[in-house]
Coordinates of C-alpha atoms and ligand atoms in Angstrom, one line a residue:
M1 CA -34.8 -8.9 48.1
S2 CA -31.7 -9.2 46.5
S3 CA -29.6 -12.2 45.6
S4 CA -27.5 -12.1 48.7
D5 CA -30.6 -12.7 50.8
T6 CA -31.3 -16.5 51.4
A7 CA -34.5 -17.7 51.9
A8 CA -35.7 -19.8 54.5
V9 CA -37.0 -22.9 52.5
T10 CA -39.1 -26.1 53.6
T11 CA -39.3 -29.2 51.7
G12 CA -41.7 -29.2 49.3
G13 CA -44.0 -31.9 49.2
T14 CA -47.9 -32.3 48.7
G15 CA -48.0 -31.4 44.9
S16 CA -46.6 -27.9 45.9
P17 CA -43.2 -27.5 44.4
A18 CA -40.4 -26.3 46.7
A19 CA -39.6 -23.6 44.2
V20 CA -40.0 -21.8 41.1
I21 CA -37.6 -20.2 39.3
V22 CA -38.6 -18.1 36.7
L23 CA -35.9 -16.7 34.2
A24 CA -36.2 -13.0 32.9
A25 CA -32.4 -11.7 32.8
G26 CA -32.3 -11.6 28.9
A27 CA -32.3 -8.4 26.9
G28 CA -34.8 -9.3 24.6
T29 CA -33.0 -7.5 21.3
R30 CA -35.2 -8.4 18.9
M31 CA -38.2 -6.5 20.2
K32 CA -36.4 -3.6 19.2
S33 CA -38.2 -1.3 22.2
R34 CA -36.8 0.9 25.1
T35 CA -39.4 -1.2 27.4
P36 CA -37.6 -4.6 28.7
K37 CA -39.3 -7.6 26.3
I38 CA -41.3 -9.4 29.5
L39 CA -43.0 -6.1 30.0
H40 CA -44.6 -6.1 27.3
P41 CA -48.3 -6.6 27.7
I42 CA -50.5 -9.3 26.6
G43 CA -54.4 -9.3 27.6
G44 CA -53.8 -6.3 29.8
L45 CA -50.9 -8.0 31.9
S46 CA -47.0 -7.9 31.0
M47 CA -45.4 -11.0 29.8
V48 CA -43.5 -11.5 32.8
G49 CA -46.8 -10.9 34.9
H50 CA -48.6 -13.9 33.3
A51 CA -45.6 -15.7 34.2
L52 CA -45.4 -15.0 38.0
A53 CA -49.3 -15.5 37.9
A54 CA -49.2 -19.4 36.6
A55 CA -45.6 -19.8 38.6
R56 CA -47.5 -18.5 42.0
G57 CA -50.8 -20.6 40.7
L58 CA -48.4 -23.9 41.9
D59 CA -47.9 -22.4 45.2
P60 CA -44.2 -22.9 45.6
D61 CA -42.7 -22.3 48.9
V62 CA -40.5 -19.6 46.9
L63 CA -40.7 -17.9 43.7
A64 CA -37.5 -16.8 42.4
V65 CA -37.0 -14.7 39.3
T66 CA -33.4 -14.3 37.6
V67 CA -33.0 -10.8 36.4
R68 CA -30.3 -8.6 34.9
H69 CA -31.1 -6.7 32.0
E70 CA -32.9 -3.3 32.5
R71 CA -32.8 -4.6 36.4
D72 CA -34.5 -2.0 38.8
L73 CA -37.0 -1.5 35.8
V74 CA -38.0 -5.3 35.9
A75 CA -37.6 -5.8 39.7
S76 CA -39.6 -3.0 40.6
H77 CA -42.3 -4.3 38.2
I78 CA -41.9 -8.0 39.7
H79 CA -41.9 -6.7 43.4
Q80 CA -45.1 -4.6 42.5
L81 CA -47.0 -7.8 41.0
D82 CA -45.9 -10.3 43.4
P83 CA -44.0 -8.9 46.7
Q84 CA -43.0 -12.1 47.9
A85 CA -41.0 -13.0 44.7
L86 CA -37.5 -13.2 45.7
I87 CA -35.3 -11.0 43.0
V88 CA -32.2 -12.9 42.0
D89 CA -29.5 -11.3 40.2
Q90 CA -27.8 -13.0 37.7
D91 CA -23.6 -12.0 36.9
E92 CA -21.9 -11.6 34.0
I93 CA -21.7 -15.1 32.9
P94 CA -24.3 -15.7 30.1
G95 CA -26.4 -18.6 29.9
T96 CA -29.9 -20.2 31.2
G97 CA -27.9 -22.4 33.3
R98 CA -25.8 -19.9 35.0
A99 CA -29.3 -18.0 35.5
V100 CA -30.7 -21.4 37.3
E101 CA -27.7 -21.7 39.0
V102 CA -27.2 -18.0 40.6
A103 CA -31.3 -18.8 41.9
M104 CA -30.4 -21.8 43.3
D105 CA -27.4 -20.2 45.3
A106 CA -29.7 -17.7 46.5
L107 CA -32.1 -20.3 47.7
G108 CA -29.7 -22.0 49.6
H109 CA -28.1 -25.5 49.8
S110 CA -30.9 -27.1 52.1
L111 CA -33.5 -26.8 49.3
S112 CA -34.8 -30.5 48.4
G113 CA -38.0 -31.5 46.4
T114 CA -39.0 -30.6 43.1
V115 CA -37.9 -26.9 41.3
V116 CA -39.8 -25.9 38.7
V117 CA -37.8 -23.7 35.9
S118 CA -39.9 -21.9 33.7
Y119 CA -39.7 -18.3 31.3
G120 CA -40.7 -14.6 31.6
D121 CA -41.7 -14.5 28.1
V122 CA -43.9 -17.3 28.0
P123 CA -47.4 -15.6 28.6
L124 CA -49.7 -18.8 27.7
L125 CA -48.4 -21.2 30.0
T126 CA -50.9 -22.0 32.8
T127 CA -50.7 -23.0 36.2
E128 CA -52.7 -26.8 35.3
R129 CA -49.8 -27.1 32.6
L130 CA -47.3 -27.0 35.2
Q131 CA -49.2 -28.9 37.8
E132 CA -49.0 -31.5 35.5
L133 CA -45.3 -31.7 34.5
V134 CA -45.1 -31.5 38.4
R135 CA -47.1 -34.5 38.8
A136 CA -45.4 -36.5 35.8
H137 CA -42.3 -35.7 37.5
E138 CA -42.7 -36.5 41.5
Q139 CA -44.8 -39.5 40.2
E140 CA -42.1 -40.8 38.0
S141 CA -39.4 -40.1 40.8
N142 CA -37.1 -38.0 37.9
A143 CA -34.7 -36.3 38.1
V144 CA -35.5 -34.1 35.0
T145 CA -38.5 -33.4 33.4
V146 CA -38.7 -31.3 30.6
L147 CA -41.9 -30.1 28.5
T148 CA -41.6 -30.3 24.9
S149 CA -43.6 -29.9 22.3
V150 CA -43.7 -31.0 18.4
L151 CA -43.4 -28.6 15.8
D152 CA -44.0 -28.4 12.2
D153 CA -41.0 -26.1 12.1
A154 CA -38.8 -26.0 15.1
S155 CA -36.0 -23.8 13.7
G156 CA -34.3 -21.6 16.7
Y157 CA -34.8 -24.1 19.2
G158 CA -33.1 -26.9 21.2
R159 CA -34.3 -30.4 19.9
I160 CA -34.9 -33.0 21.8
L161 CA -32.6 -35.9 21.6
R162 CA -33.7 -39.8 22.3
A163 CA -32.4 -42.9 22.4
D164 CA -33.8 -45.9 20.2
D165 CA -36.4 -46.6 23.0
G166 CA -37.5 -43.2 23.2
T167 CA -35.9 -42.5 26.2
V168 CA -34.6 -38.8 26.5
T169 CA -30.8 -38.5 26.5
G170 CA -30.6 -35.0 25.9
I171 CA -31.1 -31.6 24.3
V172 CA -29.3 -29.8 21.8
E173 CA -29.3 -26.2 20.9
Q174 CA -29.9 -25.1 17.3
K175 CA -26.5 -23.8 16.7
D176 CA -24.5 -26.7 18.2
A177 CA -26.7 -29.5 16.3
S178 CA -25.8 -31.4 13.2
E179 CA -27.6 -31.8 9.7
A180 CA -29.3 -34.5 11.1
Q181 CA -30.9 -33.2 14.9
R182 CA -32.1 -30.0 12.8
A183 CA -34.2 -32.3 11.3
I184 CA -35.7 -33.4 14.5
R185 CA -39.0 -31.7 14.9
E186 CA -39.7 -32.0 19.0
I187 CA -38.5 -28.9 20.5
N188 CA -37.4 -27.5 24.0
S189 CA -40.0 -25.5 25.7
G190 CA -37.4 -24.7 28.3
I191 CA -39.7 -25.6 31.0
Y192 CA -38.8 -28.2 33.3
A193 CA -39.6 -30.1 36.7
F194 CA -36.1 -30.6 38.4
D195 CA -35.2 -33.0 41.4
A196 CA -33.0 -29.9 43.8
S197 CA -29.9 -32.1 44.5
S198 CA -29.5 -33.3 41.1
L199 CA -29.8 -30.3 39.7
R200 CA -27.5 -28.5 41.7
A201 CA -25.0 -31.3 41.1
A202 CA -25.8 -31.2 37.2
L203 CA -25.1 -27.4 37.3
S204 CA -21.5 -27.8 38.9
R205 CA -20.5 -29.7 36.0
V206 CA -22.3 -27.6 33.1
S207 CA -19.0 -25.9 30.8
M208 CA -19.5 -23.2 28.5
D209 CA -18.2 -25.0 25.6
N210 CA -20.4 -24.8 22.9
A211 CA -21.4 -22.5 20.3
Q212 CA -22.6 -19.5 22.1
G213 CA -19.8 -19.5 25.0
E214 CA -22.8 -19.9 27.4
K215 CA -23.7 -21.9 30.4
Y216 CA -26.5 -24.0 28.8
L217 CA -29.7 -25.4 31.4
T218 CA -30.1 -27.7 28.6
D219 CA -26.8 -29.7 29.5
V220 CA -28.2 -30.3 32.8
L221 CA -30.2 -33.1 31.1
G222 CA -27.1 -35.4 30.1
L223 CA -25.0 -34.6 33.2
A224 CA -28.2 -35.4 35.1
R225 CA -28.6 -39.0 33.1
D226 CA -24.9 -39.8 33.6
A227 CA -25.0 -39.0 37.3
G228 CA -28.0 -42.2 37.3
G229 CA -31.2 -39.8 37.4
R230 CA -34.0 -40.7 35.5
V231 CA -34.6 -38.0 32.6
A232 CA -38.0 -37.5 31.0
A233 CA -40.0 -35.3 28.7
Q234 CA -43.9 -34.9 28.7
V235 CA -45.0 -33.6 25.4
C236 CA -47.6 -30.4 25.4
D237 CA -49.9 -31.0 22.3
D238 CA -51.3 -27.3 23.1
R239 CA -48.3 -25.1 21.1
W240 CA -49.6 -21.9 22.5
Q241 CA -48.7 -22.9 26.1
V242 CA -44.9 -23.4 25.6
E243 CA -44.4 -20.2 22.7
G244 CA -42.3 -17.3 23.8
A245 CA -42.9 -13.8 21.8
N246 CA -39.0 -12.6 20.9
D247 CA -40.5 -9.9 18.4
R248 CA -43.4 -7.9 18.2
V249 CA -45.0 -10.2 15.3
Q250 CA -44.8 -13.3 17.8
L251 CA -46.4 -10.6 20.6
A252 CA -49.4 -9.8 18.6
A253 CA -49.9 -13.3 17.5
L254 CA -50.0 -14.4 21.3
G255 CA -52.0 -11.6 21.9
A256 CA -54.6 -12.8 19.8
E257 CA -54.7 -16.5 21.0
H258 CA -54.7 -15.2 24.5
N259 CA -57.8 -12.8 23.9
R260 CA -59.5 -15.5 21.7
R261 CA -59.3 -17.7 24.8
T262 CA -60.0 -15.1 27.2
L263 CA -63.4 -14.7 25.3
E264 CA -63.9 -18.2 24.8
R265 CA -64.1 -18.6 28.2
W266 CA -66.9 -16.0 28.9
M267 CA -68.8 -17.2 25.9
R268 CA -69.3 -20.6 27.7
A269 CA -69.9 -18.7 30.9
G270 CA -73.1 -17.1 29.7
V271 CA -71.8 -13.7 28.0
T272 CA -73.0 -13.1 24.6
I273 CA -70.2 -11.6 22.4
V274 CA -71.3 -10.3 18.7
D275 CA -68.1 -10.1 16.8
T276 CA -64.9 -11.8 18.6
A277 CA -62.5 -10.6 15.8
S278 CA -62.9 -7.0 17.5
T279 CA -63.8 -7.2 21.2
W280 CA -60.9 -7.6 23.4
I281 CA -60.9 -8.2 27.2
D282 CA -57.8 -8.3 29.6
S283 CA -57.7 -11.4 32.0
T284 CA -58.4 -9.1 35.0
V285 CA -62.2 -8.8 33.9
T286 CA -64.9 -9.8 35.5
L287 CA -68.2 -10.5 33.5
D288 CA -71.6 -11.6 34.7
E289 CA -73.8 -14.3 32.4
D290 CA -76.3 -12.3 30.1
V291 CA -74.1 -9.4 29.2
T292 CA -74.1 -8.4 25.8
L293 CA -70.8 -7.2 23.9
L294 CA -71.4 -5.4 20.8
P295 CA -68.8 -5.1 18.0
G296 CA -65.6 -2.9 19.2
T297 CA -65.6 -3.2 22.7
G298 CA -62.6 -3.3 24.5
L299 CA -62.8 -4.6 28.2
H300 CA -59.3 -3.6 30.4
G301 CA -58.1 -3.9 34.1
Q302 CA -60.7 -4.4 36.7
T303 CA -63.7 -3.7 34.9
T304 CA -66.7 -5.7 35.8
V305 CA -70.1 -6.1 33.7
A306 CA -73.2 -7.0 35.6
R307 CA -76.0 -8.9 34.2
D308 CA -78.1 -7.9 31.9
A309 CA -76.0 -5.0 30.7
V310 CA -75.5 -3.9 27.0
V311 CA -71.7 -2.7 26.2
G312 CA -70.6 -1.3 23.0
P313 CA -70.4 -0.8 20.2
D314 CA -67.0 0.8 20.2
T315 CA -66.5 1.3 23.7
T316 CA -63.2 1.0 25.8
L317 CA -63.8 0.7 29.5
D318 CA -61.0 0.7 31.8
D319 CA -61.5 -0.3 35.6
V320 CA -65.2 0.5 35.2
D321 CA -68.1 -1.4 37.2
V322 CA -71.2 -1.5 34.5
G323 CA -74.1 -2.0 36.6
T324 CA -76.9 -4.5 35.8
G325 CA -78.9 -4.0 32.7
A326 CA -77.0 -0.9 32.0
T327 CA -76.3 0.0 28.7
V328 CA -72.9 1.9 27.9
T329 CA -72.8 3.2 23.9
R330 CA -70.1 4.2 21.8
T331 CA -68.1 5.6 25.2
H332 CA -64.9 5.9 26.8
G333 CA -64.5 5.3 30.3
S334 CA -62.1 5.0 32.9
S335 CA -62.1 4.6 36.4
A336 CA -66.1 4.9 36.9
V337 CA -68.9 3.3 38.2
I338 CA -72.2 3.2 36.4
G339 CA -75.2 2.2 37.9
A340 CA -77.9 -0.4 37.2
S341 CA -80.2 0.6 34.4
A342 CA -78.2 3.6 33.9
D343 CA -77.8 4.7 30.1
V344 CA -74.3 5.8 29.2
G345 CA -73.9 7.1 25.4
P346 CA -73.3 7.4 22.5
F347 CA -70.4 9.6 22.2
A348 CA -69.7 9.8 26.2
Y349 CA -66.2 10.4 27.9
L350 CA -66.2 9.0 31.7
R351 CA -63.1 10.2 33.1
P352 CA -61.6 8.9 36.4
G353 CA -64.1 9.7 39.4
T354 CA -67.2 9.5 37.9
K355 CA -70.0 7.7 39.3
L356 CA -73.3 7.3 37.9
G357 CA -76.6 6.4 40.1
A358 CA -79.0 3.8 39.3
D359 CA -81.2 4.9 36.0
G360 CA -79.4 7.8 35.6
K361 CA -78.3 9.2 32.2
I362 CA -74.7 10.7 30.8
G363 CA -75.6 11.1 27.1
T364 CA -74.3 12.4 23.9
F365 CA -71.3 14.4 23.8
V366 CA -71.1 14.4 27.5
E367 CA -67.5 14.6 29.3
T368 CA -67.4 13.8 33.4
K369 CA -64.8 13.9 35.5
N370 CA -65.0 13.1 39.8
A371 CA -68.9 14.0 39.0
D372 CA -71.1 12.1 41.4
V373 CA -74.4 11.8 39.9
G374 CA -77.0 10.7 42.0
T375 CA -80.2 8.5 41.3
G376 CA -82.1 8.9 38.1
S377 CA -80.1 12.0 37.0
K378 CA -79.5 13.3 34.2
I379 CA -76.9 15.0 32.0
P380 CA -78.6 14.4 28.4
H381 CA -76.6 16.5 26.0
L382 CA -73.2 18.2 25.0
S383 CA -72.2 19.2 28.4
Y384 CA -68.6 18.9 30.3
V385 CA -69.4 17.9 34.3
G386 CA -66.2 18.1 36.4
D387 CA -65.5 18.0 40.0
A388 CA -69.5 17.7 40.9
T389 CA -72.5 16.0 43.1
I390 CA -75.4 15.9 41.7
G391 CA -78.4 14.2 43.7
D392 CA -81.1 12.4 42.8
H393 CA -83.4 12.7 40.2
S394 CA -82.0 16.1 38.9
N395 CA -81.4 16.9 34.9
I396 CA -78.9 19.5 34.2
G397 CA -79.8 21.5 30.6
A398 CA -78.0 20.8 27.1
A399 CA -74.7 22.3 26.4
S400 CA -73.6 23.3 30.0
V401 CA -70.3 23.3 31.7
F402 CA -69.4 23.1 35.3
V403 CA -66.7 25.5 35.4
N404 CA -64.4 23.8 37.9
Y405 CA -61.0 25.6 37.1
D406 CA -60.1 29.2 37.8
G407 CA -56.5 29.0 36.1
V408 CA -55.0 28.0 39.5
A409 CA -57.1 25.6 41.7
K410 CA -60.2 23.0 40.9
H411 CA -63.0 23.6 42.7
H412 CA -66.1 21.9 43.0
T413 CA -70.5 22.3 42.2
T414 CA -73.0 20.8 44.5
I415 CA -76.3 20.5 42.8
G416 CA -79.2 19.1 45.3
S417 CA -82.0 16.1 44.3
H418 CA -85.1 17.2 41.8
V419 CA -83.3 20.2 40.4
R420 CA -84.2 21.5 37.0
M421 CA -81.4 23.4 35.4
G422 CA -81.9 25.3 31.8
S423 CA -80.0 24.6 28.8
D424 CA -76.5 26.6 28.3
N425 CA -75.8 27.1 32.5
M426 CA -72.2 27.8 33.2
Y427 CA -71.7 26.8 36.6
V428 CA -68.8 28.8 38.5
A429 CA -67.7 26.5 41.1
P430 CA -67.4 26.5 43.9
V431 CA -70.8 26.7 43.9
A432 CA -74.2 25.4 45.0
V433 CA -77.5 24.7 43.8
G434 CA -80.2 23.7 46.3
D435 CA -83.2 21.2 46.2
G436 CA -86.0 21.6 43.7
A437 CA -84.1 24.9 42.2
Y438 CA -84.4 25.4 38.4
S439 CA -82.6 28.0 36.6
G440 CA -83.5 29.5 33.0
A441 CA -81.6 29.1 30.0
S442 CA -77.7 30.3 29.3
T443 CA -77.7 31.3 33.0
T444 CA -74.2 31.5 34.7
I445 CA -74.5 30.7 38.2
R446 CA -71.7 32.2 40.0
K447 CA -73.7 32.8 43.6
D448 CA -75.5 29.4 45.1
V449 CA -78.9 28.8 44.0
P450 CA -81.3 28.0 47.6
A451 CA -83.6 25.3 47.4
G452 CA -86.8 25.8 45.2
A453 CA -85.3 29.3 43.5
L454 CA -85.2 29.9 39.8
A455 CA -81.7 31.2 39.3
I456 CA -81.5 33.7 35.9
T457 CA -78.8 35.6 34.4
V458 CA -80.7 39.0 32.7
A459 CA -78.8 39.8 29.5
P460 CA -81.4 41.9 27.4
Q461 CA -82.0 40.9 24.3
R462 CA -81.6 43.7 21.3
N463 CA -83.1 43.0 18.2
M464 CA -82.0 45.6 15.6
D465 CA -84.5 45.8 12.8
G466 CA -83.4 45.5 9.4
W467 CA -79.7 45.4 10.6
V468 CA -79.5 42.9 7.7
Q469 CA -80.8 44.7 5.0
A470 CA -78.8 47.9 5.9
N471 CA -75.5 45.8 6.2
R472 CA -75.6 42.7 4.1
P473 CA -77.6 44.4 1.1
G474 CA -78.2 42.1 -2.0
S475 CA -77.0 39.1 0.0
A476 CA -79.3 35.5 0.4
A477 CA -80.0 36.6 3.6
A478 CA -81.4 40.0 2.7
Q479 CA -83.5 38.9 0.3
A480 CA -84.9 36.4 2.4
A481 CA -85.9 39.2 5.1
E482 CA -87.3 41.5 2.4
A483 CA -89.2 38.9 1.1
A484 CA -90.6 37.7 5.0
Q485 CA -91.3 41.2 5.2
A486 CA -93.3 42.0 1.7
P487 CA -96.3 43.5 2.8
G488 CA -99.7 40.9 2.9
D489 CA -97.1 38.2 2.7
T490 CA -96.9 36.7 6.2
A491 CA -98.9 33.7 6.4
D492 CA -100.9 35.0 9.9
G493 CA -101.7 38.3 7.9
T494 CA -99.6 40.2 9.9
D495 CA -97.4 43.4 8.6
T496 CA -94.3 43.4 10.0
A497 CA -92.4 45.6 7.4
N498 CA -89.5 47.1 8.8
S499 CA -90.2 50.2 9.8
A500 CA -87.2 51.8 10.7
G501 CA -86.2 51.8 6.7
G502 CA -82.9 50.1 7.4
G503 CA -82.0 52.0 10.9
L504 CA -81.6 50.0 13.9
Q505 CA -84.1 49.7 16.5
D506 CA -83.7 48.1 20.1
S507 CA -86.2 45.8 21.2
S508 CA -85.7 43.6 24.6
T509 CA -87.1 40.6 25.9
D510 CA -88.0 39.5 28.9
E511 CA -87.2 36.2 29.2
T512 CA -87.8 34.5 32.8
T513 CA -89.3 31.0 31.4
P514 CA -86.7 27.9 31.9
R515 CA -86.3 26.0 29.0
E516 CA -84.9 22.6 29.9
S517 CA -83.5 20.3 27.3
D518 CA -85.7 16.8 26.9
H519 CA -85.3 15.2 30.1
S520 CA -86.6 12.2 29.2
Ligands
UD1_1 C1 -33.5 -21.8 25.3 C2 -33.1 -23.1 25.3 C3 -33.9 -24.0 24.1 C4 -35.1 -23.8 24.2 C5 -35.8 -22.2 24.2 C6 -37.0 -22.4 24.3 C7 -31.0 -23.3 26.4 C8 -29.6 -23.1 26.4 N1 -31.9 -23.2 25.7 O1 -33.3 -21.0 24.2 O2 -33.5 -25.5 24.3 O3 -35.8 -24.3 22.7 O4 -35.1 -21.6 25.1 O5 -37.7 -20.9 24.2 O6 -31.7 -22.9 27.7 N2 -32.4 -16.1 29.9 C9 -31.8 -15.7 31.5 N3 -30.5 -15.5 31.5 C10 -29.7 -15.9 30.7 C11 -29.9 -16.0 29.2 C12 -31.4 -16.4 29.2 O7 -32.5 -15.3 32.2 O8 -28.1 -15.9 30.3 C13 -33.6 -16.5 30.2 C14 -34.3 -15.2 29.2 O9 -34.6 -14.1 29.8 C15 -35.3 -15.9 28.7 C16 -35.1 -17.5 28.6 O10 -33.8 -17.3 29.8 O11 -36.7 -15.8 29.6 C17 -34.5 -18.0 27.6 O12 -33.4 -17.4 27.1 P1 -33.4 -17.4 25.6 O13 -32.0 -16.7 25.0 O14 -34.4 -16.9 24.8 O15 -32.9 -18.9 24.8 P2 -33.3 -19.7 23.6 O16 -31.7 -19.3 22.8 O17 -33.7 -19.2 23.0
CA2 CA1 -36.4 -17.8 23.6

């Protein structure tokens, strides 16, 4: 929706406000970024995403967001996160007052009740905090209730002006403040509850006669008071909740505090986190009781970890479901499912579409992609499994590659159940291996293997006797070979002296016994 759409609005009542207006039109130049400030993430969600979630939690009749800087990018991001949000375009008149005014115009003149205003760059603000503000505002029948905080260093903020009896008389911006006013440590958070009609009336009288030549929303307090309305402040003791990120230093500080709060919540819910300093969990992650997270673990997106699972150390999971009792060690995974009691890593790379069944194993230096690995099946070592279906209780030998790409298209490999495949096998897709089949070491599987068959690629081994002594004379290898071949010098007494005297002689072995890698 654009600003020309006027939302149908009912009067707010029963605790939920008529509207929340989130201001998000500013440029945020101090970030020095091509990405708009409010799109920078904290805890896996953009700053404006946090603001929208906190606002939506109030269950307002309308949630409006004022945009201008990078309008299309910001608007589509907001629409993606909250399709019901009303996008309002701010015009060229600058200032927070103007931002709210265009939103009020878009909401329509019939809107009455409580209007909450907050910012798109205040990511730690919670719905509960906003609810407290709305409750006090409505109980006291205020025209304006502003959320404030007392800071040691108030520089940059608007200061709260109070009369001798403590009543709030207004807000003065730092740039317009006198020396005495700058000494005030109670600051304007920029988060307010307004009575809609008082707000509308005051906004129509806000001038641009100030140090910045902007329409200040803060002027509404004095104007509402002049019009006979009650103006009050609610002091927020938790300064993080009202803190905005203006640059990347503040972004990191807010990100760390957000993470600290997330970890604390999970520890209180029964999750063991061994090292809080190196564990990062997005707000969208879900964990069960008795999950253990080892140092260096990052859990992102829609990741879920079930009871008794152990994740880490040094593991990053994005949209991964980890089953009950699974272990995931030094692993990088995205868009994957790990079954109950399965074992992953160390040093595994699970790419999107990996699904490992219960009791399965994706082991050391194994990369998987779009691979459905059945119950109890194992890929223990040094392999690439892409575009594959593997049945139950099968074993893929070490150093095997699912050759899925012919240079043009990707192809699928299907492996049955109770299969025992040798080490160093190449599966040239599309190809299928039947249930209970075996293969020898170094088999290149280009043709389907029927159930119960042994597949081998026969490439005769040639031993060229004495080749090293002939071609690398005097080398350490040649000396070792000579010593090993000295008559009477072998352990079992067999004389294996070089009968060819440095000439080359072929011999071949007939290797028909499959050699599995260890699949325990
Ligand atoms: C504002 C307040 C100040 C308060 C501080 C808290 C005013 C005049 N001043 O100052 O009292 O202490 O916030 O952080 O309100 N925005 C728009 N359109 C605009 C201008 C701003 O949507 O034309 C949005 C910005 O995107 C931002 C928010 O409003 O989310 C605050 O704007 P900002 O420029 O940071 O205000 P401050 O000068 O910090
Ligand atoms: Ca600001």
